[in-house]
Amino acid sequence: MNDDIILKSRYNNITFSEKYKGKRGGIVEVFNNGKQRKQEYNKNLNALKILADMGERYRMLPIIEDGNKNPDAFNLKTKKYTDIKIAESTNAKNIIQSAMKEASKQKASEVIIHLPIKPDSYKQMYRSLRNKLNEGHYQSLEILTVIYPNNQVKIYNLNRIREYIKKTPQI
């Protein structure tokens, strides 16, 4: 059975309500029953509010203790599962690698990395991402959304980056 079907059936008994309406029509829905870890819930909600202000639409998902993966959210526009990572260090290589690895484990298609503080090198983040993609890692991931310290948001199509890597020599 396909992972998406398994994930969808897990949330059949969960109801959701609109928690936040963004400036450009985006929304954040949260679960009415279930929970996420308290410190994770608030950080995830703040990241999704920034995206909702840009018009994005997300549904936060509760943790379900059944031995399966627990993505943090569901993108209502793309219909894809999302994992949210809040960077707690400035080590660019570690930020990107741990976020991408964890999102892959969660069977997510999208990873959101919120950078509350500037990493030591954006260039190193990109190089690290590019190297891992070139090595064939993170196959389930299609979209990387980065929320920078100034709340500017960039959405990267990982399949496009993979294609670019195939066409260009590695540095």
PDB file of C-alpha atoms in Angstrom:
ATOM      1  CA  MET A   1       0.000   0.000   0.000  1.00  0.00           C
ATOM      2  CA  ASN A   2       1.171   3.501  -0.853  1.00  0.00           C
ATOM      3  CA  ASP A   3       2.504   5.697   2.022  1.00  0.00           C
ATOM      4  CA  ASP A   4       0.070   8.539   1.206  1.00  0.00           C
ATOM      5  CA  ILE A   5      -2.944   6.239   1.576  1.00  0.00           C
ATOM      6  CA  ILE A   6      -1.647   4.937   4.914  1.00  0.00           C
ATOM      7  CA  LEU A   7      -1.029   8.488   6.168  1.00  0.00           C
ATOM      8  CA  LYS A   8      -4.432   9.776   5.035  1.00  0.00           C
ATOM      9  CA  SER A   9      -6.328   6.974   6.748  1.00  0.00           C
ATOM     10  CA  ARG A  10      -4.556   7.762  10.038  1.00  0.00           C
ATOM     11  CA  TYR A  11      -6.194  11.193  10.179  1.00  0.00           C
ATOM     12  CA  ASN A  12      -9.789  10.090   9.414  1.00  0.00           C
ATOM     13  CA  ASN A  13     -10.941  10.636  13.014  1.00  0.00           C
ATOM     14  CA  ILE A  14      -9.130  13.943  13.480  1.00  0.00           C
ATOM     15  CA  THR A  15     -11.029  17.199  13.026  1.00  0.00           C
ATOM     16  CA  PHE A  16      -9.395  20.520  12.196  1.00  0.00           C
ATOM     17  CA  SER A  17     -10.251  24.199  12.703  1.00  0.00           C
ATOM     18  CA  GLU A  18      -8.853  27.359  11.183  1.00  0.00           C
ATOM     19  CA  LYS A  19      -6.383  28.809  13.703  1.00  0.00           C
ATOM     20  CA  TYR A  20      -4.880  31.640  11.665  1.00  0.00           C
ATOM     21  CA  LYS A  21      -5.859  33.582   8.571  1.00  0.00           C
ATOM     22  CA  GLY A  22      -2.904  35.082   6.725  1.00  0.00           C
ATOM     23  CA  LYS A  23      -2.627  38.532   5.166  1.00  0.00           C
ATOM     24  CA  ARG A  24      -2.863  37.180   1.601  1.00  0.00           C
ATOM     25  CA  GLY A  25      -5.596  34.612   2.093  1.00  0.00           C
ATOM     26  CA  GLY A  26      -3.450  31.810   3.447  1.00  0.00           C
ATOM     27  CA  ILE A  27      -4.564  29.770   6.423  1.00  0.00           C
ATOM     28  CA  VAL A  28      -3.264  27.521   9.141  1.00  0.00           C
ATOM     29  CA  GLU A  29      -5.600  24.822  10.372  1.00  0.00           C
ATOM     30  CA  VAL A  30      -4.867  22.971  13.604  1.00  0.00           C
ATOM     31  CA  PHE A  31      -6.138  19.682  14.938  1.00  0.00           C
ATOM     32  CA  ASN A  32      -8.990  19.690  17.455  1.00  0.00           C
ATOM     33  CA  ASN A  33      -8.039  16.325  18.914  1.00  0.00           C
ATOM     34  CA  GLY A  34      -4.516  15.014  19.371  1.00  0.00           C
ATOM     35  CA  LYS A  35      -1.326  16.945  20.077  1.00  0.00           C
ATOM     36  CA  GLN A  36       2.234  17.769  19.102  1.00  0.00           C
ATOM     37  CA  ARG A  37       4.998  18.323  21.648  1.00  0.00           C
ATOM     38  CA  LYS A  38       4.313  21.719  23.230  1.00  0.00           C
ATOM     39  CA  GLN A  39       7.624  23.388  22.281  1.00  0.00           C
ATOM     40  CA  GLU A  40       7.374  21.959  18.759  1.00  0.00           C
ATOM     41  CA  TYR A  41       3.720  23.010  18.370  1.00  0.00           C
ATOM     42  CA  ASN A  42       4.423  26.715  19.017  1.00  0.00           C
ATOM     43  CA  LYS A  43       7.496  26.819  16.760  1.00  0.00           C
ATOM     44  CA  ASN A  44       5.696  24.959  13.966  1.00  0.00           C
ATOM     45  CA  LEU A  45       2.657  27.228  14.276  1.00  0.00           C
ATOM     46  CA  ASN A  46       4.843  30.353  14.043  1.00  0.00           C
ATOM     47  CA  ALA A  47       6.582  29.038  10.903  1.00  0.00           C
ATOM     48  CA  LEU A  48       3.248  28.191   9.267  1.00  0.00           C
ATOM     49  CA  LYS A  49       1.831  31.635  10.140  1.00  0.00           C
ATOM     50  CA  ILE A  50       4.691  33.260   8.210  1.00  0.00           C
ATOM     51  CA  LEU A  51       3.820  31.093   5.205  1.00  0.00           C
ATOM     52  CA  ALA A  52       0.078  31.783   5.596  1.00  0.00           C
ATOM     53  CA  ASP A  53       0.857  35.513   5.416  1.00  0.00           C
ATOM     54  CA  MET A  54       2.247  34.776   1.928  1.00  0.00           C
ATOM     55  CA  GLY A  55      -0.944  33.007   0.889  1.00  0.00           C
ATOM     56  CA  GLU A  56       0.118  29.438   1.672  1.00  0.00           C
ATOM     57  CA  ARG A  57      -2.342  26.969   3.224  1.00  0.00           C
ATOM     58  CA  TYR A  58      -1.331  24.333   5.776  1.00  0.00           C
ATOM     59  CA  ARG A  59      -2.942  21.922   8.205  1.00  0.00           C
ATOM     60  CA  MET A  60      -0.929  21.023  11.327  1.00  0.00           C
ATOM     61  CA  LEU A  61      -1.046  17.318  12.116  1.00  0.00           C
ATOM     62  CA  PRO A  62      -1.070  15.684  15.544  1.00  0.00           C
ATOM     63  CA  ILE A  63       1.306  12.947  16.631  1.00  0.00           C
ATOM     64  CA  ILE A  64      -0.344   9.555  16.353  1.00  0.00           C
ATOM     65  CA  GLU A  65       1.333   6.889  18.485  1.00  0.00           C
ATOM     66  CA  ASP A  66       0.966   3.898  16.161  1.00  0.00           C
ATOM     67  CA  GLY A  67       4.573   3.229  15.201  1.00  0.00           C
ATOM     68  CA  ASN A  68       4.281   5.051  11.860  1.00  0.00           C
ATOM     69  CA  LYS A  69       5.862   8.319  10.740  1.00  0.00           C
ATOM     70  CA  ASN A  70       4.446  11.642  11.940  1.00  0.00           C
ATOM     71  CA  PRO A  71       4.885  14.537   9.501  1.00  0.00           C
ATOM     72  CA  ASP A  72       4.208  17.929  11.116  1.00  0.00           C
ATOM     73  CA  ALA A  73       1.771  19.339   8.579  1.00  0.00           C
ATOM     74  CA  PHE A  74      -0.143  18.860   5.351  1.00  0.00           C
ATOM     75  CA  ASN A  75       0.132  21.406   2.536  1.00  0.00           C
ATOM     76  CA  LEU A  76      -3.473  22.058   1.489  1.00  0.00           C
ATOM     77  CA  LYS A  77      -2.390  23.516  -1.881  1.00  0.00           C
ATOM     78  CA  THR A  78      -0.072  20.741  -3.023  1.00  0.00           C
ATOM     79  CA  LYS A  79      -1.749  17.924  -1.037  1.00  0.00           C
ATOM     80  CA  LYS A  80       1.693  16.865   0.220  1.00  0.00           C
ATOM     81  CA  TYR A  81       2.977  15.990   3.693  1.00  0.00           C
ATOM     82  CA  THR A  82       5.403  18.437   5.262  1.00  0.00           C
ATOM     83  CA  ASP A  83       8.045  18.301   7.964  1.00  0.00           C
ATOM     84  CA  ILE A  84       9.029  21.510   9.758  1.00  0.00           C
ATOM     85  CA  LYS A  85      12.480  22.091  11.214  1.00  0.00           C
ATOM     86  CA  ILE A  86      13.466  25.101  13.287  1.00  0.00           C
ATOM     87  CA  ALA A  87      17.239  25.626  13.126  1.00  0.00           C
ATOM     88  CA  GLU A  88      18.750  25.856  16.580  1.00  0.00           C
ATOM     89  CA  SER A  89      22.371  26.286  15.550  1.00  0.00           C
ATOM     90  CA  THR A  90      24.235  28.366  13.001  1.00  0.00           C
ATOM     91  CA  ASN A  91      26.128  25.431  11.452  1.00  0.00           C
ATOM     92  CA  ALA A  92      24.886  25.595   7.852  1.00  0.00           C
ATOM     93  CA  LYS A  93      25.862  22.053   6.891  1.00  0.00           C
ATOM     94  CA  ASN A  94      24.222  20.538   9.992  1.00  0.00           C
ATOM     95  CA  ILE A  95      21.044  22.608   9.557  1.00  0.00           C
ATOM     96  CA  ILE A  96      20.389  21.417   6.021  1.00  0.00           C
ATOM     97  CA  GLN A  97      21.495  17.817   6.499  1.00  0.00           C
ATOM     98  CA  SER A  98      19.569  17.177   9.723  1.00  0.00           C
ATOM     99  CA  ALA A  99      16.404  18.848   8.393  1.00  0.00           C
ATOM    100  CA  MET A 100      16.474  16.953   5.106  1.00  0.00           C
ATOM    101  CA  LYS A 101      17.327  13.622   6.755  1.00  0.00           C
ATOM    102  CA  GLU A 102      14.529  13.942   9.329  1.00  0.00           C
ATOM    103  CA  ALA A 103      11.972  15.016   6.709  1.00  0.00           C
ATOM    104  CA  SER A 104      12.943  12.007   4.569  1.00  0.00           C
ATOM    105  CA  LYS A 105      12.438   9.709   7.572  1.00  0.00           C
ATOM    106  CA  GLN A 106       8.976  11.213   8.090  1.00  0.00           C
ATOM    107  CA  LYS A 107       8.076  10.333   4.468  1.00  0.00           C
ATOM    108  CA  ALA A 108       7.379  14.009   3.789  1.00  0.00           C
ATOM    109  CA  SER A 109       7.426  15.523   0.294  1.00  0.00           C
ATOM    110  CA  GLU A 110       8.162  19.024   1.568  1.00  0.00           C
ATOM    111  CA  VAL A 111      10.524  20.280   4.243  1.00  0.00           C
ATOM    112  CA  ILE A 112      10.220  23.724   5.803  1.00  0.00           C
ATOM    113  CA  ILE A 113      13.378  25.070   7.427  1.00  0.00           C
ATOM    114  CA  HIS A 114      12.849  28.120   9.617  1.00  0.00           C
ATOM    115  CA  LEU A 115      16.078  30.006  10.311  1.00  0.00           C
ATOM    116  CA  PRO A 116      15.427  32.298  13.314  1.00  0.00           C
ATOM    117  CA  ILE A 117      19.136  33.231  13.306  1.00  0.00           C
ATOM    118  CA  LYS A 118      21.490  33.597  10.350  1.00  0.00           C
ATOM    119  CA  PRO A 119      23.560  30.479   9.652  1.00  0.00           C
ATOM    120  CA  ASP A 120      27.319  30.777   9.273  1.00  0.00           C
ATOM    121  CA  SER A 121      27.083  30.353   5.472  1.00  0.00           C
ATOM    122  CA  TYR A 122      24.151  30.230   3.069  1.00  0.00           C
ATOM    123  CA  LYS A 123      26.598  29.090   0.403  1.00  0.00           C
ATOM    124  CA  GLN A 124      27.606  26.135   2.603  1.00  0.00           C
ATOM    125  CA  MET A 125      23.930  25.242   3.092  1.00  0.00           C
ATOM    126  CA  TYR A 126      23.434  25.122  -0.677  1.00  0.00           C
ATOM    127  CA  ARG A 127      26.664  23.179  -1.295  1.00  0.00           C
ATOM    128  CA  SER A 128      25.712  20.645   1.347  1.00  0.00           C
ATOM    129  CA  LEU A 129      22.223  20.253  -0.138  1.00  0.00           C
ATOM    130  CA  ARG A 130      23.607  19.939  -3.646  1.00  0.00           C
ATOM    131  CA  ASN A 131      26.192  17.326  -2.610  1.00  0.00           C
ATOM    132  CA  LYS A 132      23.599  15.174  -0.839  1.00  0.00           C
ATOM    133  CA  LEU A 133      21.153  15.417  -3.759  1.00  0.00           C
ATOM    134  CA  ASN A 134      23.986  14.497  -6.132  1.00  0.00           C
ATOM    135  CA  GLU A 135      24.693  11.405  -3.992  1.00  0.00           C
ATOM    136  CA  GLY A 136      21.043  10.366  -4.370  1.00  0.00           C
ATOM    137  CA  HIS A 137      19.844  11.239  -0.857  1.00  0.00           C
ATOM    138  CA  TYR A 138      16.399  12.619   0.066  1.00  0.00           C
ATOM    139  CA  GLN A 139      14.537  11.000  -2.844  1.00  0.00           C
ATOM    140  CA  SER A 140      11.075  11.507  -1.285  1.00  0.00           C
ATOM    141  CA  LEU A 141      11.575  15.265  -0.932  1.00  0.00           C
ATOM    142  CA  GLU A 142      10.262  17.494  -3.708  1.00  0.00           C
ATOM    143  CA  ILE A 143      10.063  20.957  -2.128  1.00  0.00           C
ATOM    144  CA  LEU A 144      12.377  22.844   0.244  1.00  0.00           C
ATOM    145  CA  THR A 145      10.874  25.965   1.798  1.00  0.00           C
ATOM    146  CA  VAL A 146      13.284  28.212   3.703  1.00  0.00           C
ATOM    147  CA  ILE A 147      12.107  30.966   6.034  1.00  0.00           C
ATOM    148  CA  TYR A 148      15.065  33.321   6.484  1.00  0.00           C
ATOM    149  CA  PRO A 149      15.745  35.352   9.675  1.00  0.00           C
ATOM    150  CA  ASN A 150      14.053  38.433   8.132  1.00  0.00           C
ATOM    151  CA  ASN A 151      10.956  36.249   7.406  1.00  0.00           C
ATOM    152  CA  GLN A 152      11.665  36.326   3.673  1.00  0.00           C
ATOM    153  CA  VAL A 153      10.618  32.992   2.177  1.00  0.00           C
ATOM    154  CA  LYS A 154      12.148  31.044  -0.694  1.00  0.00           C
ATOM    155  CA  ILE A 155      10.599  27.887  -2.106  1.00  0.00           C
ATOM    156  CA  TYR A 156      12.981  25.559  -3.932  1.00  0.00           C
ATOM    157  CA  ASN A 157      11.891  22.817  -6.318  1.00  0.00           C
ATOM    158  CA  LEU A 158      14.291  19.985  -5.463  1.00  0.00           C
ATOM    159  CA  ASN A 159      13.554  18.105  -8.682  1.00  0.00           C
ATOM    160  CA  ARG A 160      14.681  21.166 -10.624  1.00  0.00           C
ATOM    161  CA  ILE A 161      17.881  21.306  -8.574  1.00  0.00           C
ATOM    162  CA  ARG A 162      18.438  17.580  -9.231  1.00  0.00           C
ATOM    163  CA  GLU A 163      18.082  18.195 -12.993  1.00  0.00           C
ATOM    164  CA  TYR A 164      20.478  21.154 -12.807  1.00  0.00           C
ATOM    165  CA  ILE A 165      23.033  19.002 -10.967  1.00  0.00           C
ATOM    166  CA  LYS A 166      22.871  16.359 -13.718  1.00  0.00           C
ATOM    167  CA  LYS A 167      23.612  18.990 -16.376  1.00  0.00           C
ATOM    168  CA  THR A 168      26.417  20.864 -14.616  1.00  0.00           C
ATOM    169  CA  PRO A 169      29.829  19.702 -13.449  1.00  0.00           C
ATOM    170  CA  GLN A 170      30.357  19.434  -9.702  1.00  0.00           C
ATOM    171  CA  ILE A 171      32.608  21.981  -8.037  1.00  0.00           C
TER     172      ILE A 171
END
